[in-house]
Amino acid sequence: MGSRVVRRRSVVATVLLAVTALLLSTAAPGAAEESDWWTPTARPAPDSAIGVTGAPFTGTDAQGQVRGFVDAHNHLMSNEAFGGRLLCGKPFSDEGIADALRDCPEHYPDGSLALFDFLTNGGDGRHDPDGWPTFADWPAHDSQTHQQNYYAWIERAWRGGQRVLVNHLVTNGVICSVYFFKDRSCDEMTSIRLQAAKTYEMQDYIDQMYGGAGRGWFRVVTDSDQAREVIQQGKLAVILGVETSEPFGCKQILDIAQCDQDDIDRGLDELYGLGVRSMFLCHKFDNALCGVRFDSGTTGIAVNAGQFLSTGTFWMTEPCRGPQQDNPITSGEAAGLEEALPADVQMPSYSADARCNVRGLTSLGEYALRGMMERNMMVEIDHMSVKATGRALDILESVSYPGVVSSHSWMDLLWSERVYQLGGFITQYMHGAERFIADADRTKALRDSYGVGYGFGTDMNGFGSWPGPRGADTPNPVQYPYQSAHGGAVLDRQTTGERTWDINVDGAAHYGLVPDWVEEIRVLGGQAVVDDLLRGAESYLGTWGSTEAHAPGVNLATGSSASASSTAWKPFTTFVPRKAVDGDPKTRWASWWSDDQWLRLDLGSPHLIRRVTLDWAGEYATAYRIEVSTDGSVWRTVSSTSAGDGGLDTATFAATSARYVRIHAQDRGTVWGYSLKEVGVHAT
């Protein structure tokens, strides 16, 4: 009796699932144009099941916008990084799934030599090393050293509604050098080149299943128009990024840069040629380009020790100058790295009142940032220190550059509006559903005010942590099968080999559970959060497209006639007003040492202006006004502040016609006068 009931329920469920899938697929725009185009004709056997029925959605919505989720931070190829043996398993293999999803040799027979497991996850590192076909212990939400990005799992995420994936090429030379097991060079750029090549190989591998070049669903794109075309076809747009600690060899040793501007130009040109369109300037270690936002906890202790091994210096902190703060540093032993440190070197301790990195954006970092802007690349500001981020945003704002991305919750949230004002894009790390929903709700009003969608950064294969299970007995579980967020498919539990995963009991163990995690968000937070995520692909591509279209604006102030209330004097040096508009940041105008001074520019004829930039020298104004005039007699204030802190300021205001611009400095920030290296006046 019991077995007959089970069979009957199984048949009923199967029929309902098939009917639901048919109805949903016929309702999806463009789904009936080509029968089952999403099903490969030559999938390897054996291989993983996908667990999805129904057509991927194609085309655009009623407003002509693409739909779908964006993962702005993933690491498909980090198994090729860190010497090749830190992360075990591959996202694909010509020899099949048994070769792709195999543990590292030293993990057999019981994980006793899985040293990085011990370092990152505690315990003794022991685990069942067998992947295919049993998957007894991995992949898992709390295993940081095993492959989570097998191609078929990514396929499931795509079928479940994802349309943009940013593959960050990642490595770290120091981790590679101190880890006992490796089978290749630790040179970071060599690893980056290999990972880029492997991404294109993965595209070719998937294409073969669909009949040849260009036919698969996994498409590496190098511009936003390509991405839109791919998504309109219902496929996944894959973008290359770089997240490495010492790009182009730009490390520092005892605060001495090991690269120069020529190295940066060659490196950026090479990366662009590889297809890279998004990049971090620093990651984990302070380098010759910028200081980093610290890691916390035991990971931070280990990374700080690694920084010393790489640079000869530990992180150094100072009191923060504003409300933004870097992550707190945990004091303690070097988490198993003591033997790698010199015998007379001890880990430093840190004051809770000094949360900010003393290192910001260096002059070489500014050169690299401007080099990325010249190549219309997107700038990743996560992992930058508060000081570096503030300066980077100042530079981006000074030229209205929209290409700024925070891809996985490593930016101080107080910068969010500055990012949105530029036209940038922000995602949240793949936290547990409850936390993700709370953070999404907290920032929704700001996103809505700028009309942008939302995204996530899974950071899979990135040695982070991922959402754990809420339990089989949770009162509001994900119910399988469920309808995809976009309404064009039905997803059941995902099976690979002998293992079937369930988000309720396994958490986000691998990439194929990303759509299940999105369904968990819908169950707990409602459809509105998911709707914002479905708008994420369009918002990301909007940022990318605006970045590609950006061109440096004309500085109307350069070469203009300048006068001032006063001019400081020094033997053999001139600080006359025209030095603030000569296009040379090494010269400057300086006033006498008193308050209430002004610098006036005559643009020669009326212009429509809406942005003024002020590049202060060391002597800056805490309070100043920017005034405009059509005749040089009647002045109107278009911007003012009483909280100036020097550096590079940008004032934007409603477009106004003016021939004359006056910077009226009222209160000094130093005992000296006021000094401006360059003034910019712009129409856009």
Coordinates of C-alpha atoms in Angstrom, one line a residue, residues 248-632:
F248 CA 51.9 44.3 -13.2
G249 CA 54.4 43.5 -10.6
C250 CA 53.4 46.7 -8.7
K251 CA 54.4 45.5 -5.2
Q252 CA 56.3 47.6 -2.8
I253 CA 59.2 46.5 -0.5
L254 CA 59.9 48.7 2.5
D255 CA 57.7 51.3 0.9
I256 CA 59.7 51.4 -2.3
A257 CA 57.7 50.7 -5.5
Q258 CA 58.8 47.8 -7.6
C259 CA 57.1 49.2 -10.8
D260 CA 57.0 52.4 -12.8
Q261 CA 54.6 54.1 -15.2
D262 CA 55.8 52.1 -18.2
D263 CA 55.1 48.9 -16.3
I264 CA 51.6 50.1 -15.6
D265 CA 50.9 51.1 -19.2
R266 CA 52.2 47.8 -20.5
G267 CA 50.2 45.9 -18.0
L268 CA 46.9 47.7 -18.7
D269 CA 47.4 47.3 -22.4
E270 CA 48.0 43.6 -22.0
L271 CA 45.0 43.1 -19.7
Y272 CA 42.8 45.1 -22.1
G273 CA 44.0 42.9 -25.0
L274 CA 43.0 39.8 -23.0
G275 CA 39.5 41.1 -22.7
V276 CA 39.7 42.5 -19.1
R277 CA 37.3 45.4 -18.6
S278 CA 37.1 45.6 -14.8
M279 CA 39.9 45.7 -12.2
F280 CA 41.0 46.2 -8.6
L281 CA 44.1 48.2 -8.1
C282 CA 44.9 46.6 -4.7
H283 CA 43.7 43.5 -2.9
K284 CA 44.7 42.1 0.5
F285 CA 48.3 43.6 0.6
D286 CA 49.3 47.3 0.4
N287 CA 51.1 47.6 -2.9
A288 CA 52.7 50.3 -4.9
L289 CA 49.3 51.6 -6.1
C290 CA 47.2 51.8 -2.9
G291 CA 46.6 50.8 0.7
V292 CA 44.0 48.1 1.4
R293 CA 40.9 47.8 3.5
F294 CA 41.9 45.3 6.2
D295 CA 40.7 41.8 6.7
S296 CA 39.4 41.0 10.1
G297 CA 39.5 37.9 12.4
T298 CA 41.9 35.0 11.9
T299 CA 42.0 35.6 8.1
G300 CA 43.2 39.2 8.8
I301 CA 46.0 37.9 11.0
A302 CA 47.1 35.5 8.2
V303 CA 46.8 38.2 5.5
N304 CA 48.8 40.7 7.6
A305 CA 51.5 38.1 8.1
G306 CA 51.5 37.6 4.3
Q307 CA 51.8 41.3 3.8
F308 CA 54.9 41.4 5.9
L309 CA 56.4 38.5 3.8
S310 CA 55.6 40.4 0.6
T311 CA 56.4 44.0 1.5
G312 CA 58.5 43.9 4.7
T313 CA 55.9 45.9 6.6
F314 CA 52.7 45.1 8.5
W315 CA 49.6 47.1 8.1
M316 CA 49.8 50.5 9.8
T317 CA 46.8 52.4 11.2
E318 CA 45.8 55.9 12.2
P319 CA 42.7 57.6 13.5
C320 CA 40.1 58.0 10.8
R321 CA 39.6 61.6 9.6
G322 CA 35.9 61.1 8.8
P323 CA 33.0 58.8 9.5
Q324 CA 34.3 56.1 7.1
Q325 CA 36.4 53.3 8.6
D326 CA 38.4 50.4 7.5
N327 CA 37.7 47.0 9.0
P328 CA 39.1 46.3 12.5
I329 CA 42.2 44.3 12.7
T330 CA 42.4 41.3 15.1
S331 CA 45.5 41.0 17.2
G332 CA 47.0 37.5 17.7
E333 CA 49.4 34.9 16.5
A334 CA 49.9 34.4 12.8
A335 CA 47.4 31.6 12.3
G336 CA 50.0 28.9 11.5
L337 CA 52.4 31.2 9.7
E338 CA 54.7 31.9 12.6
E339 CA 57.4 29.7 11.1
A340 CA 57.3 31.7 7.9
L341 CA 58.1 34.9 9.8
P342 CA 61.6 35.8 10.9
A343 CA 62.4 34.7 14.4
D344 CA 62.7 38.2 15.8
V345 CA 59.4 39.5 14.2
Q346 CA 56.2 39.5 16.1
M347 CA 52.7 40.4 14.9
P348 CA 51.8 43.9 16.0
S349 CA 48.8 44.9 18.1
Y350 CA 46.4 47.7 17.1
S351 CA 44.4 50.4 18.8
A352 CA 40.6 50.3 18.5
D353 CA 40.7 54.1 18.1
A354 CA 42.9 53.8 15.0
R355 CA 40.8 52.0 12.3
C356 CA 42.1 53.5 9.1
N357 CA 45.0 52.5 6.9
V358 CA 47.7 55.2 6.8
R359 CA 48.2 54.3 3.1
G360 CA 46.0 55.7 0.5
L361 CA 46.2 56.0 -3.3
T362 CA 49.8 56.6 -4.3
S363 CA 51.0 58.7 -7.2
L364 CA 51.5 55.5 -9.2
G365 CA 48.0 54.4 -8.1
E366 CA 46.6 57.7 -9.5
Y367 CA 48.5 57.1 -12.7
A368 CA 47.0 53.6 -13.0
L369 CA 43.5 54.9 -12.2
R370 CA 43.7 57.5 -14.9
G371 CA 45.2 54.8 -17.2
M372 CA 42.1 52.7 -16.6
M373 CA 39.9 55.7 -17.3
E374 CA 41.7 56.4 -20.6
R375 CA 40.9 52.8 -21.6
N376 CA 37.3 53.1 -20.5
M377 CA 37.7 50.3 -17.9
M378 CA 35.5 49.9 -14.8
V379 CA 37.3 50.6 -11.5
E380 CA 36.6 48.2 -8.6
I381 CA 36.9 50.1 -5.3
D382 CA 36.2 47.2 -2.9
H383 CA 39.4 46.4 -1.0
M384 CA 40.7 49.9 -1.2
S385 CA 41.4 51.6 2.1
V386 CA 39.2 54.5 3.1
K387 CA 41.9 56.9 2.2
A388 CA 42.5 55.3 -1.2
T389 CA 38.7 55.1 -1.9
G390 CA 38.1 58.7 -1.0
R391 CA 40.9 59.9 -3.3
A392 CA 39.7 57.6 -6.1
L393 CA 36.2 58.9 -5.9
D394 CA 37.5 62.5 -5.9
I395 CA 39.3 61.8 -9.1
L396 CA 36.4 60.0 -10.7
E397 CA 34.1 62.9 -9.7
S398 CA 36.4 65.5 -11.1
V399 CA 35.9 64.1 -14.6
S400 CA 32.3 62.6 -14.1
Y401 CA 33.6 59.1 -14.8
P402 CA 30.7 56.6 -14.3
G403 CA 32.8 53.4 -14.3
V404 CA 33.0 52.6 -10.6
V405 CA 31.8 49.3 -9.1
S406 CA 31.5 47.9 -5.6
S407 CA 31.0 44.2 -6.3
H408 CA 30.9 42.3 -3.0
S409 CA 30.3 44.5 0.1
W410 CA 33.9 45.5 0.7
M411 CA 33.3 49.3 0.4
D412 CA 32.3 51.5 3.3
L413 CA 28.5 51.9 2.8
L414 CA 28.8 55.7 3.5
W415 CA 30.3 56.0 0.0
S416 CA 27.2 54.5 -1.7
E417 CA 25.5 57.7 -2.8
R418 CA 28.8 59.0 -4.3
V419 CA 29.0 55.9 -6.4
Y420 CA 25.4 56.2 -7.6
Q421 CA 25.8 59.9 -8.3
L422 CA 28.6 59.0 -10.7
G423 CA 26.4 56.3 -12.4
G424 CA 28.2 53.4 -10.8
F425 CA 26.9 50.0 -9.6
I426 CA 26.8 48.3 -6.2
T427 CA 26.2 44.7 -5.3
Q428 CA 26.0 42.9 -2.0
Y429 CA 28.1 39.8 -1.0
M430 CA 26.2 36.5 -1.2
H431 CA 25.2 36.6 2.5
G432 CA 22.5 34.4 4.1
A433 CA 19.0 35.3 2.8
E434 CA 18.0 37.1 6.0
R435 CA 21.0 39.4 6.0
F436 CA 20.9 40.0 2.3
I437 CA 17.2 41.0 2.5
A438 CA 17.9 43.3 5.5
D439 CA 20.8 45.0 3.6
A440 CA 18.7 45.3 0.4
D441 CA 15.9 46.9 2.3
R442 CA 18.2 49.3 4.0
T443 CA 19.5 50.7 0.7
K444 CA 16.3 50.4 -1.4
A445 CA 15.2 54.0 -1.0
L446 CA 18.6 55.2 -2.2
R447 CA 18.6 52.7 -5.2
D448 CA 15.1 53.8 -6.1
S449 CA 16.0 57.4 -6.0
Y450 CA 18.7 56.7 -8.7
G451 CA 16.5 54.2 -10.6
V452 CA 19.0 51.3 -10.3
G453 CA 18.6 47.6 -9.8
Y454 CA 20.6 45.4 -7.4
G455 CA 23.1 42.6 -7.8
F456 CA 25.1 40.1 -5.8
G457 CA 28.7 39.0 -5.6
T458 CA 29.0 35.3 -4.9
D459 CA 32.8 35.3 -4.6
M460 CA 32.7 31.5 -5.2
N461 CA 36.1 29.9 -5.4
G462 CA 37.3 33.0 -3.6
F463 CA 38.0 31.5 -0.1
G464 CA 35.0 33.2 1.5
S465 CA 32.0 31.8 3.3
W466 CA 28.5 31.2 1.8
P467 CA 25.0 30.9 3.2
G468 CA 24.6 27.9 5.4
P469 CA 21.4 25.8 5.7
R470 CA 18.4 27.0 7.7
G471 CA 17.5 23.4 8.4
A472 CA 15.0 20.8 7.1
D473 CA 12.5 21.8 9.7
T474 CA 12.6 25.6 9.0
P475 CA 9.0 26.9 9.1
N476 CA 9.4 28.6 5.7
P477 CA 11.5 26.4 3.5
V478 CA 12.2 26.6 -0.2
Q479 CA 9.6 24.2 -1.7
Y480 CA 10.8 22.1 -4.6
P481 CA 10.0 22.2 -7.4
Y482 CA 9.6 26.0 -7.7
Q483 CA 9.1 28.4 -10.5
S484 CA 12.1 30.5 -11.6
A485 CA 12.2 34.2 -10.7
H486 CA 11.6 35.2 -14.3
G487 CA 8.7 32.8 -14.7
G488 CA 10.0 30.8 -17.7
A489 CA 11.3 27.7 -16.0
V490 CA 10.8 25.2 -13.2
L491 CA 13.7 24.1 -10.9
D492 CA 13.9 21.0 -8.8
R493 CA 16.7 19.8 -6.5
Q494 CA 20.0 19.6 -8.3
T495 CA 21.8 16.3 -8.6
T496 CA 25.4 15.5 -9.5
G497 CA 26.4 11.9 -9.5
E498 CA 25.0 10.3 -6.3
R499 CA 24.5 13.5 -4.5
T500 CA 21.4 15.7 -4.5
W501 CA 21.5 19.2 -2.9
D502 CA 18.8 21.0 -1.2
I503 CA 19.2 24.7 -0.2
N504 CA 17.3 24.1 3.1
V505 CA 19.7 21.4 4.3
D506 CA 22.9 22.1 2.4
G507 CA 23.0 25.9 2.1
A508 CA 24.8 27.4 -0.9
A509 CA 27.2 24.6 -1.5
H510 CA 27.9 25.3 -5.1
Y511 CA 27.0 27.7 -8.0
G512 CA 24.0 25.6 -9.1
L513 CA 22.3 26.6 -5.8
V514 CA 22.4 30.3 -6.6
P515 CA 18.8 30.3 -8.1
D516 CA 17.7 28.3 -5.0
W517 CA 19.2 31.0 -2.8
V518 CA 17.3 33.6 -4.8
E519 CA 14.1 31.6 -4.3
E520 CA 14.9 31.6 -0.5
I521 CA 15.2 35.4 -0.7
R522 CA 11.7 35.5 -2.3
V523 CA 10.2 33.2 0.3
L524 CA 11.6 35.2 3.2
G525 CA 11.6 38.7 1.7
G526 CA 9.0 38.8 -1.0
Q527 CA 9.0 39.4 -4.7
A528 CA 10.2 43.0 -4.5
V529 CA 13.7 42.1 -3.6
V530 CA 13.9 39.6 -6.4
D531 CA 12.4 42.2 -8.9
D532 CA 15.3 44.5 -8.0
L533 CA 17.7 41.7 -8.6
L534 CA 16.1 41.0 -12.0
R535 CA 16.9 44.6 -12.9
G536 CA 20.5 44.1 -11.9
A537 CA 21.8 43.1 -15.4
E538 CA 20.4 46.2 -17.0
S539 CA 21.9 48.5 -14.3
Y540 CA 25.3 46.9 -14.6
L541 CA 25.3 47.2 -18.4
G542 CA 24.1 50.8 -18.0
T543 CA 27.2 51.6 -15.9
W544 CA 29.4 49.7 -18.4
G545 CA 27.9 51.4 -21.4
S546 CA 28.3 54.9 -19.9
T547 CA 31.9 54.0 -19.1
E548 CA 32.6 53.1 -22.7
A549 CA 31.0 56.3 -23.9
H550 CA 32.9 58.6 -21.5
A551 CA 35.2 61.1 -23.0
P552 CA 37.3 63.7 -21.2
G553 CA 35.4 67.0 -21.1
V554 CA 37.1 70.3 -22.2
N555 CA 38.3 72.3 -19.3
L556 CA 37.0 75.8 -20.1
A557 CA 39.3 77.3 -17.4
T558 CA 42.6 76.2 -19.0
G559 CA 44.4 79.3 -20.3
S560 CA 41.7 81.7 -19.1
S561 CA 42.5 85.1 -17.7
A562 CA 42.9 84.9 -14.0
S563 CA 43.2 87.4 -11.2
A564 CA 43.2 87.2 -7.4
S565 CA 42.7 89.2 -4.2
S566 CA 46.4 88.6 -3.3
T567 CA 49.4 86.6 -4.3
A568 CA 52.0 85.1 -2.0
W569 CA 55.7 85.8 -2.7
K570 CA 58.7 83.6 -2.4
P571 CA 62.2 84.1 -3.9
F572 CA 62.7 82.4 -7.2
T573 CA 59.1 81.1 -7.3
T574 CA 55.9 82.6 -8.6
F575 CA 52.4 81.9 -7.3
V576 CA 50.5 84.2 -9.7
P577 CA 46.8 83.4 -10.4
R578 CA 47.4 82.1 -13.9
K579 CA 49.3 79.1 -12.4
A580 CA 46.0 77.7 -11.3
V581 CA 44.8 77.5 -14.9
D582 CA 48.0 76.6 -16.8
G583 CA 47.3 72.8 -17.0
D584 CA 50.3 71.9 -14.9
P585 CA 49.5 70.4 -11.5
K586 CA 53.0 71.0 -10.4
T587 CA 52.4 74.8 -10.3
R588 CA 50.0 76.7 -8.1
W589 CA 48.4 80.0 -7.2
A590 CA 48.8 80.9 -3.5
S591 CA 47.3 83.8 -1.5
W592 CA 48.6 85.8 1.4
W593 CA 48.2 84.3 4.9
S594 CA 44.7 85.6 5.8
D595 CA 41.1 84.6 5.4
D596 CA 38.6 85.9 2.8
Q597 CA 40.6 85.6 -0.4
W598 CA 39.4 85.0 -4.0
L599 CA 40.5 83.8 -7.3
R600 CA 38.6 85.0 -10.4
L601 CA 38.6 83.5 -13.9
D602 CA 37.4 85.1 -17.1
L603 CA 36.4 82.4 -19.6
G604 CA 36.4 85.0 -22.4
S605 CA 32.7 84.5 -23.4
P606 CA 29.6 83.1 -21.8
H607 CA 29.5 79.3 -21.5
L608 CA 26.9 76.9 -20.1
I609 CA 28.6 75.3 -17.1
R610 CA 27.6 72.8 -14.4
R611 CA 30.8 71.5 -12.8
V612 CA 33.8 73.1 -11.1
T613 CA 36.8 71.2 -9.8
L614 CA 39.3 72.5 -7.3
D615 CA 42.7 70.8 -6.8
W616 CA 43.9 72.2 -3.5
A617 CA 47.6 72.3 -2.6
G618 CA 48.4 71.8 1.1
E619 CA 46.8 75.2 2.0
Y620 CA 43.1 74.7 1.6
A621 CA 39.8 76.3 2.6
T622 CA 37.5 74.8 5.1
A623 CA 34.7 77.2 3.9
Y624 CA 34.4 78.6 0.5
R625 CA 31.8 79.6 -2.2
I626 CA 31.8 79.1 -5.9
E627 CA 30.3 82.2 -7.6
V628 CA 29.4 82.9 -11.2
S629 CA 28.7 86.1 -13.1
T630 CA 27.8 87.1 -16.7
D631 CA 29.3 90.6 -16.4
G632 CA 31.9 90.4 -13.6

